[in-house]
Amino acid sequence: MLRRFITNFRQNVQFLHRRQQYNHQQLSPSRFVVTAHAEETPLEQSHIDEAIRINPLLSRVHPTQWQRAHETFMNHGLDTSSFLRIVVANPGVLARPTRRIIDAIEHWRSCQFGEKFLFLLLTKYPELLDVTDELRLRKHISYLKTFAGTDKNVWKLLMNCPDVMEQSERRLEEKIKYLKEVMRVEVPEIIKSEALSKPLEEIRCRHVFLERLGMFKPRPLKVDPDEPSKNPRLYQITNTSDKTFATKVCHVTLVEFEAFKELYEREWQRQQDADDDEDEENIEKSSGYKK
C-alpha cells in the first residue's frame, strides 16, 4: 500500500508545478545585535551610530528622542543593550510618548511572567510593545493559560509563537483541537514547537503526508505520556522548511512533497464540497423541501 501511494503521487509530479510558495507572516525575533556592556549604562553616540548603521530609519530620530526613550526603558528595568535591540527592530518606539511606552511595559508586567522572562520576551519580539489594550491583552493571556496551564508555559509559548497574540480564540482552538485530538500530541510538546504559529492547513497536510507514508501513528489514548514515541517530534513537523521536512523528516524529495501538497489540496476541497452538499440535502429533508 505504501509503495502504491509513493508511486501514484510520483507519477503526478511531472504534471504539477508550484506557482507560488505560501508565505505565512508572523512576528520574527530581533536578529539585530547592538552591544552595550553592562558597565556602559549611559547611551553613547557610538551605540546610536551602530543602531543607525543596522537600521537606517533610525537616522530620522532626534537625539532628544533617543535619550528620552532610553531613560524611560532604563527606569523600568531594561538595560542599554536591551533598549538598543528593541529600537533597532521596532524603531517606532522612539517616537512614542513616554506614557505610552510605560503603559505597554506595565500591561505586559500584569501577565506575571517575572521581570527576567518578560524582558527576554520583549527584547526578542519588540513588536509586542505595540500593545495598547490592556483588557484585551489580559483576556487573551488568560485564554492561553487555560491551554498552557501556567504563566511560565504561556511565556514559553509566546517565545516560540508570538503571533498567537494576533490570532482569534476560534482559530487557535481549531489548531489545538487538531493537535490534541487528531494527532494526539501532548500539551508540553505543542508549547515547545512553533505549531500554533502555522496555518491549520499546513499542519494537517504535513500530518497526513506522514500518515500515508506510514511514518506517523496517533498514540493510544491511555498510553503513558512519558513513553517514547516513534513518531517525528512535533517541532520537526512544524518548525521546518518544506525542503527540510521532505528530505530530513520524510526522506523523500522536495518535488514529491510539493506534488502531494497539490494533490491533497484538491482532495480536501472535493471532500469539503461533498460535505457541503450533504449538509444541504439534510437541511432540505428536515424542512420537507422537494425539488
Coordinates of C-alpha atoms in Angstrom, one line a residue:
M1 CA 0.0 0.0 0.0
L2 CA 2.8 2.4 0.9
R3 CA 4.7 1.6 -2.3
R4 CA 1.5 2.2 -4.3
F5 CA 1.0 5.5 -2.6
I6 CA 4.5 6.7 -3.4
T7 CA 4.2 5.5 -7.0
N8 CA 0.8 7.3 -7.5
F9 CA 1.9 10.7 -6.5
R10 CA 5.3 10.4 -8.1
Q11 CA 3.5 9.9 -11.4
N12 CA 1.7 13.2 -10.9
V13 CA 4.9 15.1 -10.2
Q14 CA 5.7 15.8 -13.9
F15 CA 2.2 17.4 -14.4
L16 CA 2.3 19.6 -11.3
H17 CA 4.3 22.8 -10.9
R18 CA 4.4 25.1 -7.9
R19 CA 3.1 28.6 -8.8
Q20 CA 3.9 30.3 -5.6
Q21 CA 5.0 29.3 -2.2
Y22 CA 2.6 30.3 0.6
N23 CA 4.2 32.8 2.9
H24 CA 2.8 33.0 6.4
Q25 CA 3.5 36.3 8.1
Q26 CA 4.5 36.2 11.8
L27 CA 6.4 38.1 14.3
S28 CA 10.1 37.4 13.9
P29 CA 12.7 37.6 16.6
S30 CA 15.0 40.6 16.6
R31 CA 18.1 39.5 14.7
F32 CA 20.0 42.7 15.1
V33 CA 22.6 43.0 17.8
V34 CA 23.9 46.2 19.2
T35 CA 26.3 45.6 22.0
A36 CA 26.4 47.7 25.1
H37 CA 28.3 46.3 28.1
A38 CA 26.8 46.3 31.5
E39 CA 29.1 49.0 32.7
E40 CA 28.3 51.2 29.7
T41 CA 24.9 52.1 31.2
P42 CA 24.7 55.6 29.5
L43 CA 23.6 55.7 25.9
E44 CA 26.6 56.7 23.9
Q45 CA 26.8 58.2 20.4
S46 CA 28.7 55.1 19.3
H47 CA 25.6 53.0 20.2
I48 CA 23.3 55.2 18.2
D49 CA 25.7 55.2 15.2
E50 CA 25.8 51.4 15.2
A51 CA 22.0 51.2 15.5
I52 CA 21.6 53.6 12.6
R53 CA 24.0 51.6 10.5
I54 CA 21.9 48.5 11.1
N55 CA 18.5 50.2 10.6
P56 CA 18.9 53.5 8.6
L57 CA 15.3 54.5 9.5
L58 CA 16.7 55.5 12.9
S59 CA 18.7 58.3 11.3
R60 CA 15.4 60.3 11.3
V61 CA 15.1 60.3 15.1
H62 CA 16.2 63.4 17.0
P63 CA 18.9 62.9 19.7
T64 CA 16.5 64.1 22.4
Q65 CA 14.1 61.3 21.5
W66 CA 16.8 58.7 21.8
Q67 CA 17.7 60.0 25.3
R68 CA 14.1 60.3 26.5
A69 CA 13.2 56.8 25.4
H70 CA 16.4 55.3 26.7
E71 CA 15.8 56.9 30.1
T72 CA 12.2 55.5 30.2
F73 CA 13.4 52.0 29.5
M74 CA 16.2 52.2 32.0
N75 CA 13.8 53.5 34.7
H76 CA 11.6 50.4 34.1
G77 CA 14.4 47.8 34.3
L78 CA 15.7 47.3 30.8
D79 CA 19.4 47.8 30.2
T80 CA 21.0 49.7 27.3
S81 CA 21.7 46.6 25.3
S82 CA 18.1 45.5 25.5
F83 CA 16.9 49.0 24.7
L84 CA 19.1 49.1 21.5
R85 CA 17.8 45.7 20.4
I86 CA 14.3 46.8 20.8
V87 CA 14.6 50.1 18.9
V88 CA 16.6 48.6 16.1
A89 CA 13.8 46.1 15.4
N90 CA 10.9 48.4 16.3
P91 CA 12.1 52.0 15.6
G92 CA 8.6 53.4 16.0
V93 CA 9.0 53.0 19.8
L94 CA 11.3 56.0 19.8
A95 CA 8.6 58.4 18.5
R96 CA 6.1 57.3 21.1
P97 CA 5.1 59.4 24.1
T98 CA 6.7 58.3 27.3
R99 CA 3.4 57.4 28.8
R100 CA 2.6 55.0 26.0
I101 CA 5.9 53.2 26.4
I102 CA 5.4 52.9 30.2
D103 CA 1.8 51.7 29.7
A104 CA 2.9 49.0 27.3
I105 CA 5.6 47.7 29.7
E106 CA 3.1 47.7 32.6
H107 CA 0.5 45.9 30.5
W108 CA 2.9 43.1 30.0
R109 CA 4.1 43.1 33.6
S110 CA 0.5 42.3 34.6
C111 CA 0.9 39.0 32.8
Q112 CA 3.1 37.8 35.7
F113 CA 5.9 36.3 33.8
G114 CA 8.6 37.8 36.0
E115 CA 11.0 40.6 35.1
K116 CA 13.7 38.4 33.7
F117 CA 11.4 36.4 31.4
L118 CA 9.4 39.5 30.4
F119 CA 12.4 41.4 29.3
L120 CA 13.7 38.4 27.3
L121 CA 10.3 38.2 25.5
L122 CA 10.2 41.9 24.8
T123 CA 13.8 42.0 23.6
K124 CA 13.2 39.0 21.3
Y125 CA 9.9 40.3 19.9
P126 CA 9.9 44.2 20.2
E127 CA 6.6 44.3 18.2
L128 CA 4.8 43.1 21.4
L129 CA 5.4 46.6 22.8
D130 CA 2.8 47.8 20.3
V131 CA 0.1 46.6 22.6
T132 CA -2.4 49.3 23.7
D133 CA -5.4 47.5 25.0
E134 CA -4.7 46.1 28.5
L135 CA -8.0 44.4 28.9
R136 CA -7.7 42.6 25.5
L137 CA -4.2 41.5 26.4
R138 CA -5.2 40.1 29.8
K139 CA -8.2 38.3 28.3
H140 CA -6.0 36.7 25.6
I141 CA -3.3 35.7 28.1
S142 CA -6.0 34.2 30.3
Y143 CA -7.2 32.1 27.4
L144 CA -3.7 30.9 26.6
K145 CA -3.3 29.9 30.2
T146 CA -6.3 27.7 30.1
F147 CA -4.4 25.7 27.4
A148 CA -0.9 26.1 28.7
G149 CA -1.6 25.6 32.4
T150 CA 0.8 28.1 34.0
D151 CA 2.2 31.6 33.5
K152 CA 5.6 30.1 32.7
N153 CA 4.2 27.9 30.0
V154 CA 2.3 30.8 28.4
W155 CA 5.7 32.6 28.3
K156 CA 7.3 29.6 26.7
L157 CA 4.5 29.5 24.1
L158 CA 5.0 33.2 23.3
M159 CA 8.7 32.7 23.0
N160 CA 8.1 30.2 20.2
C161 CA 4.8 31.5 18.8
P162 CA 4.5 35.3 19.5
D163 CA 1.9 35.7 16.8
V164 CA -0.7 33.8 18.9
M165 CA -1.4 37.2 20.2
E166 CA -2.7 38.2 16.8
Q167 CA -4.9 35.1 16.4
S168 CA -8.5 34.7 17.4
E169 CA -9.5 32.2 20.1
R170 CA -11.5 30.3 17.5
R171 CA -8.6 30.0 15.1
L172 CA -6.3 28.8 17.9
E173 CA -8.9 26.4 19.2
E174 CA -9.2 24.7 15.8
K175 CA -5.4 24.1 15.8
I176 CA -5.2 23.0 19.4
K177 CA -8.1 20.5 18.9
Y178 CA -6.4 19.0 15.8
L179 CA -3.1 18.7 17.5
K180 CA -4.5 17.1 20.7
E181 CA -7.4 15.1 19.4
V182 CA -6.3 14.0 15.9
M183 CA -2.5 13.9 16.2
R184 CA -2.7 13.2 20.0
V185 CA 0.2 15.4 20.8
E186 CA 0.7 16.3 24.4
V187 CA 0.5 20.0 25.5
P188 CA 4.2 20.3 26.5
E189 CA 5.2 19.3 23.1
I190 CA 2.9 21.8 21.5
I191 CA 4.3 24.6 23.7
K192 CA 7.9 23.7 22.7
S193 CA 7.1 23.9 19.0
E194 CA 6.0 26.6 16.5
A195 CA 2.9 24.7 15.6
L196 CA 0.4 27.3 16.8
S197 CA 2.0 29.9 14.5
K198 CA 1.3 27.8 11.4
P199 CA -1.9 27.6 9.4
L200 CA -4.1 24.6 10.3
E201 CA -4.0 23.6 6.6
E202 CA -0.2 23.3 6.7
I203 CA -0.2 21.3 9.9
R204 CA -2.9 18.9 8.5
C205 CA -1.1 18.5 5.2
R206 CA 2.2 17.5 6.8
H207 CA 0.5 15.2 9.3
V208 CA -1.5 13.4 6.6
F209 CA 1.6 13.1 4.4
L210 CA 3.5 11.4 7.3
E211 CA 0.5 9.1 7.9
R212 CA 0.3 8.0 4.3
L213 CA 4.0 7.3 4.3
G214 CA 3.4 5.1 7.4
M215 CA 5.7 7.4 9.5
F216 CA 3.1 8.7 12.0
K217 CA 0.6 6.9 14.1
P218 CA -1.6 8.5 16.8
R219 CA -0.6 7.5 20.3
P220 CA -3.1 5.2 22.1
L221 CA -5.4 7.3 24.3
K222 CA -4.3 5.6 27.6
V223 CA -0.6 5.4 26.9
D224 CA 1.8 6.9 29.4
P225 CA 2.7 10.4 28.1
D226 CA 6.4 9.8 29.0
E227 CA 6.6 6.7 26.9
P228 CA 8.8 7.2 23.9
S229 CA 7.1 7.5 20.5
K230 CA 8.4 6.5 17.1
N231 CA 6.6 9.5 15.5
P232 CA 8.6 12.5 14.4
R233 CA 8.6 15.2 17.1
L234 CA 6.1 18.0 16.6
Y235 CA 8.9 20.6 16.2
Q236 CA 10.3 18.5 13.3
I237 CA 7.0 18.7 11.6
T238 CA 6.2 22.3 12.2
N239 CA 9.5 24.2 12.6
T240 CA 11.0 23.1 9.3
S241 CA 11.0 24.4 5.8
D242 CA 9.3 22.3 3.1
K243 CA 12.7 21.1 1.9
T244 CA 13.9 20.1 5.3
F245 CA 10.6 18.5 6.2
A246 CA 10.6 16.5 2.9
T247 CA 14.2 15.4 2.8
K248 CA 15.2 15.1 6.5
V249 CA 11.9 14.1 8.2
C250 CA 10.1 12.2 5.4
H251 CA 13.1 11.0 3.4
V252 CA 11.5 12.0 0.1
T253 CA 12.4 14.7 -2.4
L254 CA 11.0 18.2 -2.2
V255 CA 9.4 17.8 -5.6
E256 CA 7.5 14.8 -4.3
F257 CA 6.2 16.6 -1.2
E258 CA 5.1 19.6 -3.3
A259 CA 3.3 17.3 -5.6
F260 CA 1.5 15.8 -2.7
K261 CA 0.5 19.2 -1.4
E262 CA -1.1 20.0 -4.7
L263 CA -3.0 16.7 -4.8
Y264 CA -4.0 16.9 -1.2
E265 CA -5.4 20.4 -1.6
R266 CA -7.6 19.2 -4.4
E267 CA -8.6 16.1 -2.4
W268 CA -9.5 18.2 0.6
Q269 CA -11.5 20.7 -1.4
R270 CA -13.5 17.8 -3.0
Q271 CA -14.3 16.4 0.4
Q272 CA -15.4 19.9 1.7
D273 CA -17.7 20.3 -1.4
A274 CA -19.1 16.8 -0.8
D275 CA -19.8 17.6 2.9
D276 CA -21.4 20.9 2.0
D277 CA -23.7 19.1 -0.5
E278 CA -24.6 16.5 2.2
D279 CA -25.4 19.3 4.7
E280 CA -27.6 21.0 2.1
E281 CA -29.5 17.7 1.4
N282 CA -30.1 17.1 5.1
I283 CA -31.5 20.7 5.6
E284 CA -33.8 20.1 2.6
K285 CA -35.0 16.8 4.0
S286 CA -35.6 18.2 7.5
S287 CA -37.6 21.1 6.1
G288 CA -39.7 18.8 3.8
Y289 CA -38.5 20.6 0.7
K290 CA -38.6 18.7 -2.6
K291 CA -37.1 19.7 -5.9

